[in-house]
Coordinates of C-alpha atoms in Angstrom, one line a residue:
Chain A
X347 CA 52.8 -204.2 87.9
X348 CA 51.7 -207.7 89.0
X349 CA 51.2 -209.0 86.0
X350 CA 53.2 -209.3 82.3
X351 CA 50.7 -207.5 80.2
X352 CA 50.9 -205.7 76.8
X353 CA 48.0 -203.7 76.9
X354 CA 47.1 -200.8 74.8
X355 CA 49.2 -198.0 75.1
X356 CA 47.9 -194.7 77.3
X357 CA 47.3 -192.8 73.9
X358 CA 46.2 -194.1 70.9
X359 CA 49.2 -195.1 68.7
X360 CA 47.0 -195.9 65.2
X361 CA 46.3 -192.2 65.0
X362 CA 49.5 -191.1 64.6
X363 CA 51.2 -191.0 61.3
X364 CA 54.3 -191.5 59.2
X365 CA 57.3 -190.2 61.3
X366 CA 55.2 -188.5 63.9
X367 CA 54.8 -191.9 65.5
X368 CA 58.7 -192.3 65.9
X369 CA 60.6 -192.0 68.4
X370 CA 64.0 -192.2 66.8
X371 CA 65.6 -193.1 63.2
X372 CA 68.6 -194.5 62.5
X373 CA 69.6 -193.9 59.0
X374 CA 71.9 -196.1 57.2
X375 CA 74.5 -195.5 60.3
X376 CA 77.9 -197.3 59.8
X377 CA 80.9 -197.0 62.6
X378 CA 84.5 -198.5 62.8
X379 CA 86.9 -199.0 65.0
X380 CA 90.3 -198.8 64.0
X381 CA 89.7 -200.2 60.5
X382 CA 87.0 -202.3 61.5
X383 CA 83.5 -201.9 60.2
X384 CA 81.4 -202.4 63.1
X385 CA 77.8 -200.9 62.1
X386 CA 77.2 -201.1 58.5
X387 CA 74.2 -199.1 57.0
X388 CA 72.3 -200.1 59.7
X389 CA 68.6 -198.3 59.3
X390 CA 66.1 -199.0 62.2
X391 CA 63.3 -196.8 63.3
X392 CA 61.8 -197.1 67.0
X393 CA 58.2 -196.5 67.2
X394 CA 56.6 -194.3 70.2
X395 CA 55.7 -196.7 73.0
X396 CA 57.2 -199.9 71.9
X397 CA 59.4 -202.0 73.1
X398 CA 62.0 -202.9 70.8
X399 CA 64.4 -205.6 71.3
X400 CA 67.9 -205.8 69.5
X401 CA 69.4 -209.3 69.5
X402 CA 72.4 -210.9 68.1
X403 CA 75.8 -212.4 69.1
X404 CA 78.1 -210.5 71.1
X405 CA 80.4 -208.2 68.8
X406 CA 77.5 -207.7 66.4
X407 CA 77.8 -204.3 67.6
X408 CA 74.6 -203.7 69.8
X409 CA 76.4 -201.5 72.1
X410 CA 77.7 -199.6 69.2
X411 CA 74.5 -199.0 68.2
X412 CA 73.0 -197.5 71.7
X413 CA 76.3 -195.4 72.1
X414 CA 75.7 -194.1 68.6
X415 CA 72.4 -193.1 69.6
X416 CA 73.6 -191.6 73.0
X417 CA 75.6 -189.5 71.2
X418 CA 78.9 -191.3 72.4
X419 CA 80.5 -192.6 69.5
X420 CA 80.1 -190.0 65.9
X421 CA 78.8 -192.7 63.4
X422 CA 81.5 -192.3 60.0
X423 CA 78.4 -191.9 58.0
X424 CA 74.4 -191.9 58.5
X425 CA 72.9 -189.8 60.7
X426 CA 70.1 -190.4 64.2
X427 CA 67.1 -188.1 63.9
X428 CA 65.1 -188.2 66.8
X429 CA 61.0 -188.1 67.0
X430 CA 59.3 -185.1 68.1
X431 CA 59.6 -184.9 71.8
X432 CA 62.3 -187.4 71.9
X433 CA 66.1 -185.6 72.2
X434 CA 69.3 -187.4 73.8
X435 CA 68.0 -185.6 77.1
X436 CA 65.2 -187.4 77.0
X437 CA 66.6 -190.6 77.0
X438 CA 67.6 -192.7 79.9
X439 CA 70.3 -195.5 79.8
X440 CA 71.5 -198.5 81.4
X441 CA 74.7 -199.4 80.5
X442 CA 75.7 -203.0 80.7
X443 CA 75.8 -204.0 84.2
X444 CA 79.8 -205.4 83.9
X445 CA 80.4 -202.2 82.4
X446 CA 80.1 -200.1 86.2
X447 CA 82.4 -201.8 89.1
X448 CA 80.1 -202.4 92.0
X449 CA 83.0 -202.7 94.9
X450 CA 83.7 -198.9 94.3
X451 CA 82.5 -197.1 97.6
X452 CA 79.0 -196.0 96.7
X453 CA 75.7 -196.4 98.3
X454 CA 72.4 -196.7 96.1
X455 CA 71.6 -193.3 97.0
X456 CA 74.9 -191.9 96.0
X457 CA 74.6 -193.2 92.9
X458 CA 70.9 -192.2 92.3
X459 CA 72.2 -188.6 92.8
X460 CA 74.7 -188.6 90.8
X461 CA 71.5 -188.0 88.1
X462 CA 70.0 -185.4 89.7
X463 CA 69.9 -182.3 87.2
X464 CA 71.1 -178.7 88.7
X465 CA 73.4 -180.4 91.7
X466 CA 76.6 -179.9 92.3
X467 CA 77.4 -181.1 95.6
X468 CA 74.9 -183.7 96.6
X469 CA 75.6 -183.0 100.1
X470 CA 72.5 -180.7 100.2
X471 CA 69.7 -181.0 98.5
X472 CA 66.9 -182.8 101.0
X473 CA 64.1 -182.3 98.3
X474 CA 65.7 -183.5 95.4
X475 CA 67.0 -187.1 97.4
X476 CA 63.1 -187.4 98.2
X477 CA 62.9 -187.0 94.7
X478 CA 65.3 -189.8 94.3
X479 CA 63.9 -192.0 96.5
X480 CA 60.2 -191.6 95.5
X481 CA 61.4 -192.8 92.1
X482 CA 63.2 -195.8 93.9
X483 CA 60.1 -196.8 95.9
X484 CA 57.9 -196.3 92.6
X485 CA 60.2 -199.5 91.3
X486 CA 59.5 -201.3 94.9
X487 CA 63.2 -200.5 95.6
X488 CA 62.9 -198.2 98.3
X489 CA 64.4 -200.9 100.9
X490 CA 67.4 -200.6 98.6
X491 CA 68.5 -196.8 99.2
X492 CA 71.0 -197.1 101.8
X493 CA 72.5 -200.0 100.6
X494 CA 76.0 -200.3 99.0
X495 CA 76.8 -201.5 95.7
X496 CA 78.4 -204.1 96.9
X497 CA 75.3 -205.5 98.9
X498 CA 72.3 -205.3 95.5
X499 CA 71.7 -209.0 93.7
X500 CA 72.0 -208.7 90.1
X501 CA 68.5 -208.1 89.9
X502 CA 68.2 -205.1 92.5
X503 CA 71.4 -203.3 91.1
X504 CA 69.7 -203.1 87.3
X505 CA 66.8 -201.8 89.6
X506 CA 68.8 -199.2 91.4
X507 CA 70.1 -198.3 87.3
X508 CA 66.7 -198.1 85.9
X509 CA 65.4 -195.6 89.3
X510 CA 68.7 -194.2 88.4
X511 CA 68.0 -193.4 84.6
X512 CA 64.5 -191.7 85.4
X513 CA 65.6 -189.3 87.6
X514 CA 65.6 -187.3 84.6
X515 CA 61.9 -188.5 83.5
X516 CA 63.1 -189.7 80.2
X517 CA 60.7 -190.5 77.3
X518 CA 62.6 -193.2 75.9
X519 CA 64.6 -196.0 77.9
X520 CA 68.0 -197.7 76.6
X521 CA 68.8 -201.0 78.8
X522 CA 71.9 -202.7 77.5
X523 CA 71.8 -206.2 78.6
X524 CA 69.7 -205.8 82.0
X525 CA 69.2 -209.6 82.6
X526 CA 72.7 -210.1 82.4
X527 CA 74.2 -211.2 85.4
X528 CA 70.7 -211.6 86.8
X529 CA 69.2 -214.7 88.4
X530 CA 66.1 -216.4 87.9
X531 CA 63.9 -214.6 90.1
X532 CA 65.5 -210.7 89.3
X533 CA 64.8 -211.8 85.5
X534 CA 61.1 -212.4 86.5
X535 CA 61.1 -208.8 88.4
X536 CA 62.8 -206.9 84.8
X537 CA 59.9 -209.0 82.8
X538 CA 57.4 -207.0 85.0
X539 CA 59.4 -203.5 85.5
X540 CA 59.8 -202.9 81.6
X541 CA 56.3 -203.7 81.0
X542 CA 55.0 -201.4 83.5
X543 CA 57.4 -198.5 82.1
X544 CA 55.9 -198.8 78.6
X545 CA 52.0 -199.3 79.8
X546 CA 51.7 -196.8 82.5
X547 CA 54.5 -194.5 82.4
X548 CA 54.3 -194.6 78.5
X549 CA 57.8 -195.2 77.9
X550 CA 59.5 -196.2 74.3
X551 CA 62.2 -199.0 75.2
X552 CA 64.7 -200.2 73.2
X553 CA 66.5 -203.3 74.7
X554 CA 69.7 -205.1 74.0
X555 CA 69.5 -209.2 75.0
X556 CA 70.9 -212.0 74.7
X557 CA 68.2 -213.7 77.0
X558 CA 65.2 -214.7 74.2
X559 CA 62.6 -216.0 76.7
X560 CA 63.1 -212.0 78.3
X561 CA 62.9 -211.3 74.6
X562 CA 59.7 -213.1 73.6
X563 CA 58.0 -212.0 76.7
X564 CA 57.9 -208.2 76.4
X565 CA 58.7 -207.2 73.2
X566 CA 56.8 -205.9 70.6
X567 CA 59.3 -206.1 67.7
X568 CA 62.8 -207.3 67.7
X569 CA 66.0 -206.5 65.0
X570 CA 68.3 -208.9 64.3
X571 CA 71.7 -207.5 64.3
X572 CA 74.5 -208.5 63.1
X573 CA 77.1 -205.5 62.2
X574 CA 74.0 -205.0 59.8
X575 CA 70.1 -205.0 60.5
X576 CA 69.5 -209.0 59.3
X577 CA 65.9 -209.1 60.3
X578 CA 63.2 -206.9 61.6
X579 CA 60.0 -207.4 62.7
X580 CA 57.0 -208.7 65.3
X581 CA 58.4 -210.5 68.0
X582 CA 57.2 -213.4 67.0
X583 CA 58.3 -213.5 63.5
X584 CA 61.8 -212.6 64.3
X585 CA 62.2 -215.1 66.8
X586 CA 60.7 -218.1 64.8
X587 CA 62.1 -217.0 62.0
X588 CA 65.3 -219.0 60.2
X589 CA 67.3 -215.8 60.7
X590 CA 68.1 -217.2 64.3
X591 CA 69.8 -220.2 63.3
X592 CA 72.6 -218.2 61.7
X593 CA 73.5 -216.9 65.1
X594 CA 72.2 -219.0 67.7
X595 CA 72.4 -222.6 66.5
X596 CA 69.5 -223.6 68.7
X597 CA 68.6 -226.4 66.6
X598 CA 64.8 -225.6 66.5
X599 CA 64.4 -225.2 70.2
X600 CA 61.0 -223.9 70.8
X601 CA 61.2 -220.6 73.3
X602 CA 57.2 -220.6 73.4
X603 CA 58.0 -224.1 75.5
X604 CA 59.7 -222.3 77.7
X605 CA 57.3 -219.0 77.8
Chain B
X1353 CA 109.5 -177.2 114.5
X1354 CA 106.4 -175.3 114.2
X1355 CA 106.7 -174.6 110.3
X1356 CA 106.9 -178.3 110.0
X1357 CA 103.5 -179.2 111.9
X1358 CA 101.8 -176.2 109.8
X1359 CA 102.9 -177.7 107.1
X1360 CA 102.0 -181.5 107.9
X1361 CA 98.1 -179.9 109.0
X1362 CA 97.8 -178.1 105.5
X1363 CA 99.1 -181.0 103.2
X1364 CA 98.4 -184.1 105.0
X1365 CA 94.4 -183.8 104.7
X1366 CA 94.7 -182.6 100.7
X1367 CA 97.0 -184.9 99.4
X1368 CA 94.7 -187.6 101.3
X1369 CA 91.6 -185.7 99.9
X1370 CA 93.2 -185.9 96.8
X1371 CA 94.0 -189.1 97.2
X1372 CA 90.7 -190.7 97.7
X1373 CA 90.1 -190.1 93.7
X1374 CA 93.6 -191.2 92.9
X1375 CA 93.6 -194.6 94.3
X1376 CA 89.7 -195.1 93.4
X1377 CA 90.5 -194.1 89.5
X1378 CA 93.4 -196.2 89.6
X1379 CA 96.1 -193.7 89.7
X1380 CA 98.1 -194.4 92.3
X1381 CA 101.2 -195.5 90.5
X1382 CA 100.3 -192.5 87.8
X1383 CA 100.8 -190.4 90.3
X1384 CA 103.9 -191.6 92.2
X1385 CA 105.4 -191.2 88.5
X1386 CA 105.0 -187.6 88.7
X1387 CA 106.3 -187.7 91.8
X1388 CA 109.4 -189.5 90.3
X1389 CA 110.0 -187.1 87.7
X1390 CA 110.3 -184.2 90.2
X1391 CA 113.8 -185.3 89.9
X1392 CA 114.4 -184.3 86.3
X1393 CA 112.1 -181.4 87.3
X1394 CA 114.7 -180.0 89.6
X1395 CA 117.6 -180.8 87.5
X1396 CA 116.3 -179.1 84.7
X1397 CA 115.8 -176.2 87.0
X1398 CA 119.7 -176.3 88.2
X1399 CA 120.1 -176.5 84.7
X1400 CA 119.3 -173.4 83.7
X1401 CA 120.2 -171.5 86.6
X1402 CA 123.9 -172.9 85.7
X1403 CA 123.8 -172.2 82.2
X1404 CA 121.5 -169.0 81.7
X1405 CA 121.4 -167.5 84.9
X1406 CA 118.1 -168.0 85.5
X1407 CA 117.0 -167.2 88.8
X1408 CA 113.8 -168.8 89.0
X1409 CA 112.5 -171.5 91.4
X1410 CA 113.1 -175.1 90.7
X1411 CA 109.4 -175.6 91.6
X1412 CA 108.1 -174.0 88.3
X1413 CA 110.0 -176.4 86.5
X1414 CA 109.7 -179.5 88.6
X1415 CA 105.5 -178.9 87.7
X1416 CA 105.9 -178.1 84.2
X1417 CA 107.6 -180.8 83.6
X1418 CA 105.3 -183.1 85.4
X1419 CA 102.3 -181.8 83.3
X1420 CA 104.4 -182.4 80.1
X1421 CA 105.0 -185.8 81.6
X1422 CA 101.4 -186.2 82.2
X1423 CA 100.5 -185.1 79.0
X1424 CA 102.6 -187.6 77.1
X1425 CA 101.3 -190.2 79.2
X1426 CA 97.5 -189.5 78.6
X1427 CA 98.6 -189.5 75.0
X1428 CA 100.5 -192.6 74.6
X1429 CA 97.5 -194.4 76.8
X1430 CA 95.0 -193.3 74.3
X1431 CA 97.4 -193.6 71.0
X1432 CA 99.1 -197.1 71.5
X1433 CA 98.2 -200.3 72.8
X1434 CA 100.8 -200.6 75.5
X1435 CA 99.1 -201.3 79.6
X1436 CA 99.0 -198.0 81.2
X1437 CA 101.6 -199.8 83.9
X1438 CA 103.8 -200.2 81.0
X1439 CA 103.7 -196.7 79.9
X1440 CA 104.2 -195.1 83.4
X1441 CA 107.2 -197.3 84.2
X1442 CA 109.4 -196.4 81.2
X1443 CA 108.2 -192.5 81.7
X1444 CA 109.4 -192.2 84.7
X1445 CA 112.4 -194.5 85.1
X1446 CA 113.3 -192.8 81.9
X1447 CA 112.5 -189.3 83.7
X1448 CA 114.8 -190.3 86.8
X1449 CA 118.0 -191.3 84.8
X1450 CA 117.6 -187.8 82.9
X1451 CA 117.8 -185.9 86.4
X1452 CA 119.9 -187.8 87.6
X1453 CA 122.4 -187.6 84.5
X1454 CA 121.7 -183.4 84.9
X1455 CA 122.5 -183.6 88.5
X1456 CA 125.7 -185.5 88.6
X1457 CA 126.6 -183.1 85.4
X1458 CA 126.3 -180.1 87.6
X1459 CA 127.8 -181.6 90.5
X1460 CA 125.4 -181.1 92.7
X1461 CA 125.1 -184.6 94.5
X1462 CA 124.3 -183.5 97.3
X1463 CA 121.1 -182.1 96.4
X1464 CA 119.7 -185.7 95.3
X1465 CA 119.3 -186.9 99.2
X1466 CA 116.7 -183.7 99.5
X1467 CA 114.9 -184.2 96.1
X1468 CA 114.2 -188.1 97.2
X1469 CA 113.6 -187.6 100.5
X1470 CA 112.5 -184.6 101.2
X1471 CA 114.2 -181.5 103.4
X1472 CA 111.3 -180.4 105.5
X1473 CA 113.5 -178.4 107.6
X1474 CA 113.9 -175.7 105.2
X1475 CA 110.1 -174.5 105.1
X1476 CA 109.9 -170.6 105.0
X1477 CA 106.4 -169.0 105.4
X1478 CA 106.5 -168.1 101.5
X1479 CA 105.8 -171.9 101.6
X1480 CA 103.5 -172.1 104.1
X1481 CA 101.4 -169.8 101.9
X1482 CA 101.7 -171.9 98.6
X1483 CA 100.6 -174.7 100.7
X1484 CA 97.7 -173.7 101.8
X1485 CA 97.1 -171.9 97.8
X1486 CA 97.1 -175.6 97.4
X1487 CA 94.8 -176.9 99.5
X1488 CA 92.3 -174.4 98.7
X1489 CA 93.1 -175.4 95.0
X1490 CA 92.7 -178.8 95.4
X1491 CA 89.5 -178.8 97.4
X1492 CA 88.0 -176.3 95.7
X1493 CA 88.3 -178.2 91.9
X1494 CA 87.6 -181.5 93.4
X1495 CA 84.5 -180.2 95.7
X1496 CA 82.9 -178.3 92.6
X1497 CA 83.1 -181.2 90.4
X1498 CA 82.8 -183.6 92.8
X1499 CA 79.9 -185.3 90.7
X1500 CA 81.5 -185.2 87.8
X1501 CA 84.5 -187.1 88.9
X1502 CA 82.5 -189.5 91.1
X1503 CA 80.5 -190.2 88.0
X1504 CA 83.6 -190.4 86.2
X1505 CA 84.8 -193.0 88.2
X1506 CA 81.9 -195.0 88.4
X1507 CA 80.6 -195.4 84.9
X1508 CA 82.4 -192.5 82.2
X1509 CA 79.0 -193.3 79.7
X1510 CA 77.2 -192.3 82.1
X1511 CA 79.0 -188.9 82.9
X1512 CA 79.1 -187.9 78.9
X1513 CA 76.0 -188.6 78.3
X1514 CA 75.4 -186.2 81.0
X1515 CA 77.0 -183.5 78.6
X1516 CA 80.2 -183.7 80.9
X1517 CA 83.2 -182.9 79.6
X1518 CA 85.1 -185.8 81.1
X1519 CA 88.3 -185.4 79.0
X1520 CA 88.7 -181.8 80.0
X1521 CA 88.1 -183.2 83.4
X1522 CA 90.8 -185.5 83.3
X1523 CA 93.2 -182.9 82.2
X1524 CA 92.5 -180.5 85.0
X1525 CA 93.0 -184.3 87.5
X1526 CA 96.4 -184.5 86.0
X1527 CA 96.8 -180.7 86.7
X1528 CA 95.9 -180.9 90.3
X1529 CA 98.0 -184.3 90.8
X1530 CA 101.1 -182.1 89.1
X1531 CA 100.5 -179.4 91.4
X1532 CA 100.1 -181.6 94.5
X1533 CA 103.4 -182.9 93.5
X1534 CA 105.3 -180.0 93.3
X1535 CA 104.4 -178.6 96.3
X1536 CA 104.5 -181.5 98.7
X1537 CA 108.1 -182.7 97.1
X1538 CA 110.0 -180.4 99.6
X1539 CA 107.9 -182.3 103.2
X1540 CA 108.3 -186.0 101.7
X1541 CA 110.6 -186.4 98.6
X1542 CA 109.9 -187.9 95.0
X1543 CA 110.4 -191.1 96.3
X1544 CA 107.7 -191.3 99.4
X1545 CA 105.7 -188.5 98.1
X1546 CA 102.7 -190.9 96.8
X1547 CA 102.6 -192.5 100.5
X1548 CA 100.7 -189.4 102.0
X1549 CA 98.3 -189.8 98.9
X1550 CA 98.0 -193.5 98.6
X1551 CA 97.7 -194.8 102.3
X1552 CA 95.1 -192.1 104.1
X1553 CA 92.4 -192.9 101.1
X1554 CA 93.1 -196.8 101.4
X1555 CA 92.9 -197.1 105.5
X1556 CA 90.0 -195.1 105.3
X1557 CA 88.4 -197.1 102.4
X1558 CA 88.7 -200.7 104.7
X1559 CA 86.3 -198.6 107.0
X1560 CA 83.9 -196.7 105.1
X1561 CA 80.5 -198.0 103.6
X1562 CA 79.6 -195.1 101.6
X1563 CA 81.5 -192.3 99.2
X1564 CA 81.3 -189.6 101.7
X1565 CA 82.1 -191.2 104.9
X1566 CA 85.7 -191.9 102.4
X1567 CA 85.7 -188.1 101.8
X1568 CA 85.1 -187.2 105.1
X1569 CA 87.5 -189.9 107.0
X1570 CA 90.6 -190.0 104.5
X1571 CA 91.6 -186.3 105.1
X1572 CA 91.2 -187.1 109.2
X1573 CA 93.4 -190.1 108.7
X1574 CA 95.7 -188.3 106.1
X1575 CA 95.8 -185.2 108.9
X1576 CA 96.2 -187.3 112.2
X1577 CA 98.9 -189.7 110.3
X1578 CA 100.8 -186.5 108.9
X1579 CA 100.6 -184.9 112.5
X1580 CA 102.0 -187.9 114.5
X1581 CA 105.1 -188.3 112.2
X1582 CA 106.3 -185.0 112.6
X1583 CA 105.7 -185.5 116.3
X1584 CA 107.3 -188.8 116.1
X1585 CA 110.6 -187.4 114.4
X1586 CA 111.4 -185.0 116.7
X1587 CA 110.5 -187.1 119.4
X1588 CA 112.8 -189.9 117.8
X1589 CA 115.3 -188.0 115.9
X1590 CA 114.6 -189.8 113.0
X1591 CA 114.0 -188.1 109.1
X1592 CA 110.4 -186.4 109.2
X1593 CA 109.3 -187.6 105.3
X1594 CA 110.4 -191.2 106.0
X1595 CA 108.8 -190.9 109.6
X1596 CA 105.3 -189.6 108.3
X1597 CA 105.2 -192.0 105.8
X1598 CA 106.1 -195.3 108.1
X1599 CA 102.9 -194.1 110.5
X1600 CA 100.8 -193.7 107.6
X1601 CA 101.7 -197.7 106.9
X1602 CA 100.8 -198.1 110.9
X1603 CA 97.8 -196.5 110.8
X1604 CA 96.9 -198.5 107.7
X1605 CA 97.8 -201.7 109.3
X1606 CA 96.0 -201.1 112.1
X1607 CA 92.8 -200.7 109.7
X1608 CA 94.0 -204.1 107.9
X1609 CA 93.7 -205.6 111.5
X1610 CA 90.6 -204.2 112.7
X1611 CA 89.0 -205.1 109.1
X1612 CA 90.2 -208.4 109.2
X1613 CA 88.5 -208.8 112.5
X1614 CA 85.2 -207.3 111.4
X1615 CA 85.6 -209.6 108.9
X1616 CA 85.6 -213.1 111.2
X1617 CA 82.7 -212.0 113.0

């Protein structure tokens, strides 16, 4: 995982047709709050093995959308049909970072098995926090395990959440903002980690961001959204598109400049 | 004497155990207002003695009372947009001025220095028993969803996407805190009651750098503390509920101090 690289997925994704190469559809899904309509008819599907990043300004109900997904909030109409093989089981989430209070009293380890499937107590259990740190070392984390919240950079505690959400070897990944909070350096680190979860451990990622250089660098495709779906497509197109102006008002900065 | 020390060994270390998910979910001053509306609790229980001639034991109505309490809380939290301080502050001022409207009704003034403060003197073996029905309760629910609640605390997404019921969870939290309540009113009194939950799990969180060096030290803090204030009030002739609770804030300052040392170096 040196290097950011998009290479070819482990299996071959051209051979694969119509909605056996999903791994999720979301079909015209609206959601409000109170009286508010948050989501409205929002239809996105997420291919098997992509990365697909969701961007837009904050309220535009990108959250919504995952916890929809996850089975967290009942959509008031549409409905989330996953891929074969894909299931709410097998899909691992990372919450926004500011969304878990890191002075509570836990150590990395604590938190990691807090995942483990079939534990109760987590006193016990030798094999299964081997388990846990085998994944944590797999993300170069294993320094990290007996650490407390309190102590992990930006950076290493989205490291610590990621180890944490494939305890339970999901197929598809859900990262809510993981640069958020993160520094230059931790950013650099994500760029590599989610690239290496799609290419070798042939993960489908779908990624919430408000940090488009992250954006440009790993995705494949990217939605636009806005309380609706305003744009979807290649990464490339989305993000050089006019359909950014609306929401960013980056007077035609250039983020390939900054790639 | 004796009754009193079995007593302080049995509750001391579960309303600290107890306590450790109390004060880390926020629910200190949730709890202390069940503790508070023991009052009405026990008036209402005089109540109908008076009136009906029914013989049962003030307890039963002091925790009904706090679960309907508890109830309406949870409900107004999740129905209004009032702060949760808000809510519990008019609950359970409201809930004191009842009892003590029923108790001065009845005459029975007396009985409001015990309620408050606690009577740890009159501790039969009947109690004893409850006690320690308690503290296997307690431990037992917490311990066998220990996860649940320590996910709970920590990120609530993240426990239902899990499949865990964290609602139902909460319920049976409010449950146990009710319980705790009623049974620990008689050593400390609605008014100190919440000390013996609050300070054990706060001392012992100023030492700890992990969740289950807190699990492990706050019921040894919360037994040691409890211990020494009984010993204390005999030794000093001095009110065993107040006593208890005025070590537990030694023993936490003496935490503050060596944390605050720590701390410079």
């Amino acid at each position: 995982m040196e290097t950011v690289n998009k290479s070819p997925l482990a299996f071959d994704l051209a051979s694969l047709k119509g909605p056996e190469r999903l791994a999720l559809q979301v079909k015209q899904v609206s959601v409000r709050y109170g009286g508010e309509l948050v989501l409205n008819h929002v239809d996105l599907d997420v291919r098997r093995g992509e990365i697909l990043s969701l961007i837009g300004p904050n309220g535009a109900g990108k959250s919504t959308f995952f916890k929809v997904a996850l089975g967290l909030i009942e959509p008031a109409a549409g409905e989330i049909v996953f891929g074969e093989g894909f299931s709410r089981e097998t899909t691992g989430y990372v919450p926004q970072m500011a969304a878990l209070d890191r002075n509570m009293p836990f150590s990395v380890m604590e938190l990691l098995t807090l995942n483990l499937p079939k534990q109760r107590f987590w006193f016990s259990g030798t094999a299964q926090r081997k388990a846990a740190l085998a994944k944590l070392e797999l993300l170069d984390g294993g320094h990290l395990a007996r650490r407390g919240l309190h102590e992990l950079s930006g950076g290493e505690f989205q490291k610590v959440m990621i180890a944490y959400s494939l305890l339970r070897n999901p197929k598809m990944l859900i990262l809510d903002e993981p640069s958020t909070g993160v520094d230059h350096e931790g950013t650099h680190m994500l760029e590599r980690l989610i690239c290496h979860l799609r290419n070798e451990e042939s993960l489908t990622i779908l990624m919430a961001s408000h940090d488009l250089h992250l954006v440009q660098l790993v995705s494949d495709r990217v939605c636009c959204l806005n309380r609706e779906v305003c744009a979807v497509g290649g990464a490339g197109d989305v993000l050089h598109g006019h359909y950014l102006k609306e929401f960013y008002a980056l007077g035609g900065r250039d983020f390939r400049a900054r790639a | 004497m004796r009754n009193t020390l079995v007593s302080a060994t049995i509750l001391g270390p579960t309303c600290a155990f107890l306590g450790v998910f109390v004060t880390l979910r926020g629910m200190a001053f949730f709890s202390d207002a069940l503790a508070h509306a023991a009052v009405t609790g026990v008036a209402l229980g005089y109540l109908c003695q008076d009136l009906l001639q029914w013989e049962l034991n003030p307890m039963l109505f002091v925790f009904i009372f706090s679960m309907l309490l508890a109830t309406l809380m949870a409900y107004l939290f999740e129905r209004t947009k009032l702060r949760p301080d808000t809510i519990i502050a008019f609950s359970f001022t409201g809930s004191v001025a009842l009892g003590y409207v029923i108790i001065s009704a009845l005459g029975k003034y007396r009985l409001i220095d015990a309620i408050l403060f606690g009577s740890i003197y009159s501790n039969s073996s009947q109690d004893i028993l409850i006690q320690l029905l308690l503290a296997v309760g307690v431990a037992g629910i917490l311990l066998w969803n220990l996860k649940a609640y320590a996910l709970g605390i920590l990120q609530p997404d993240l426990a239902r996407v899990q499949g865990i019921k964290l609602e139902r969870l909460n319920y049976l939290f409010a449950l146990v805190i009710a319980a705790t309540v009623t049974i620990c009113l008689k050593m400390l009194g609605a008014l100190l009651l919440s000390a013996l939950i609050v300070i054990p799990p706060a001392a012992s969180r100023l030492a700890v750098g992990n969740f289950k060096q807190l699990l492990l030290l706050a019921p040894v803090v919360g037994l040691l503390a409890a211990i020494s204030g009984v010993l204390t009030s005999y030794t000093l002739n001095s009110p065993t509920g107040p006593t208890i609770v005025l070590v537990n804030v030694a023993v936490l300052l003496v935490f503050l101090v060596f944390k605050a040392a720590k701390d410079k170096r």
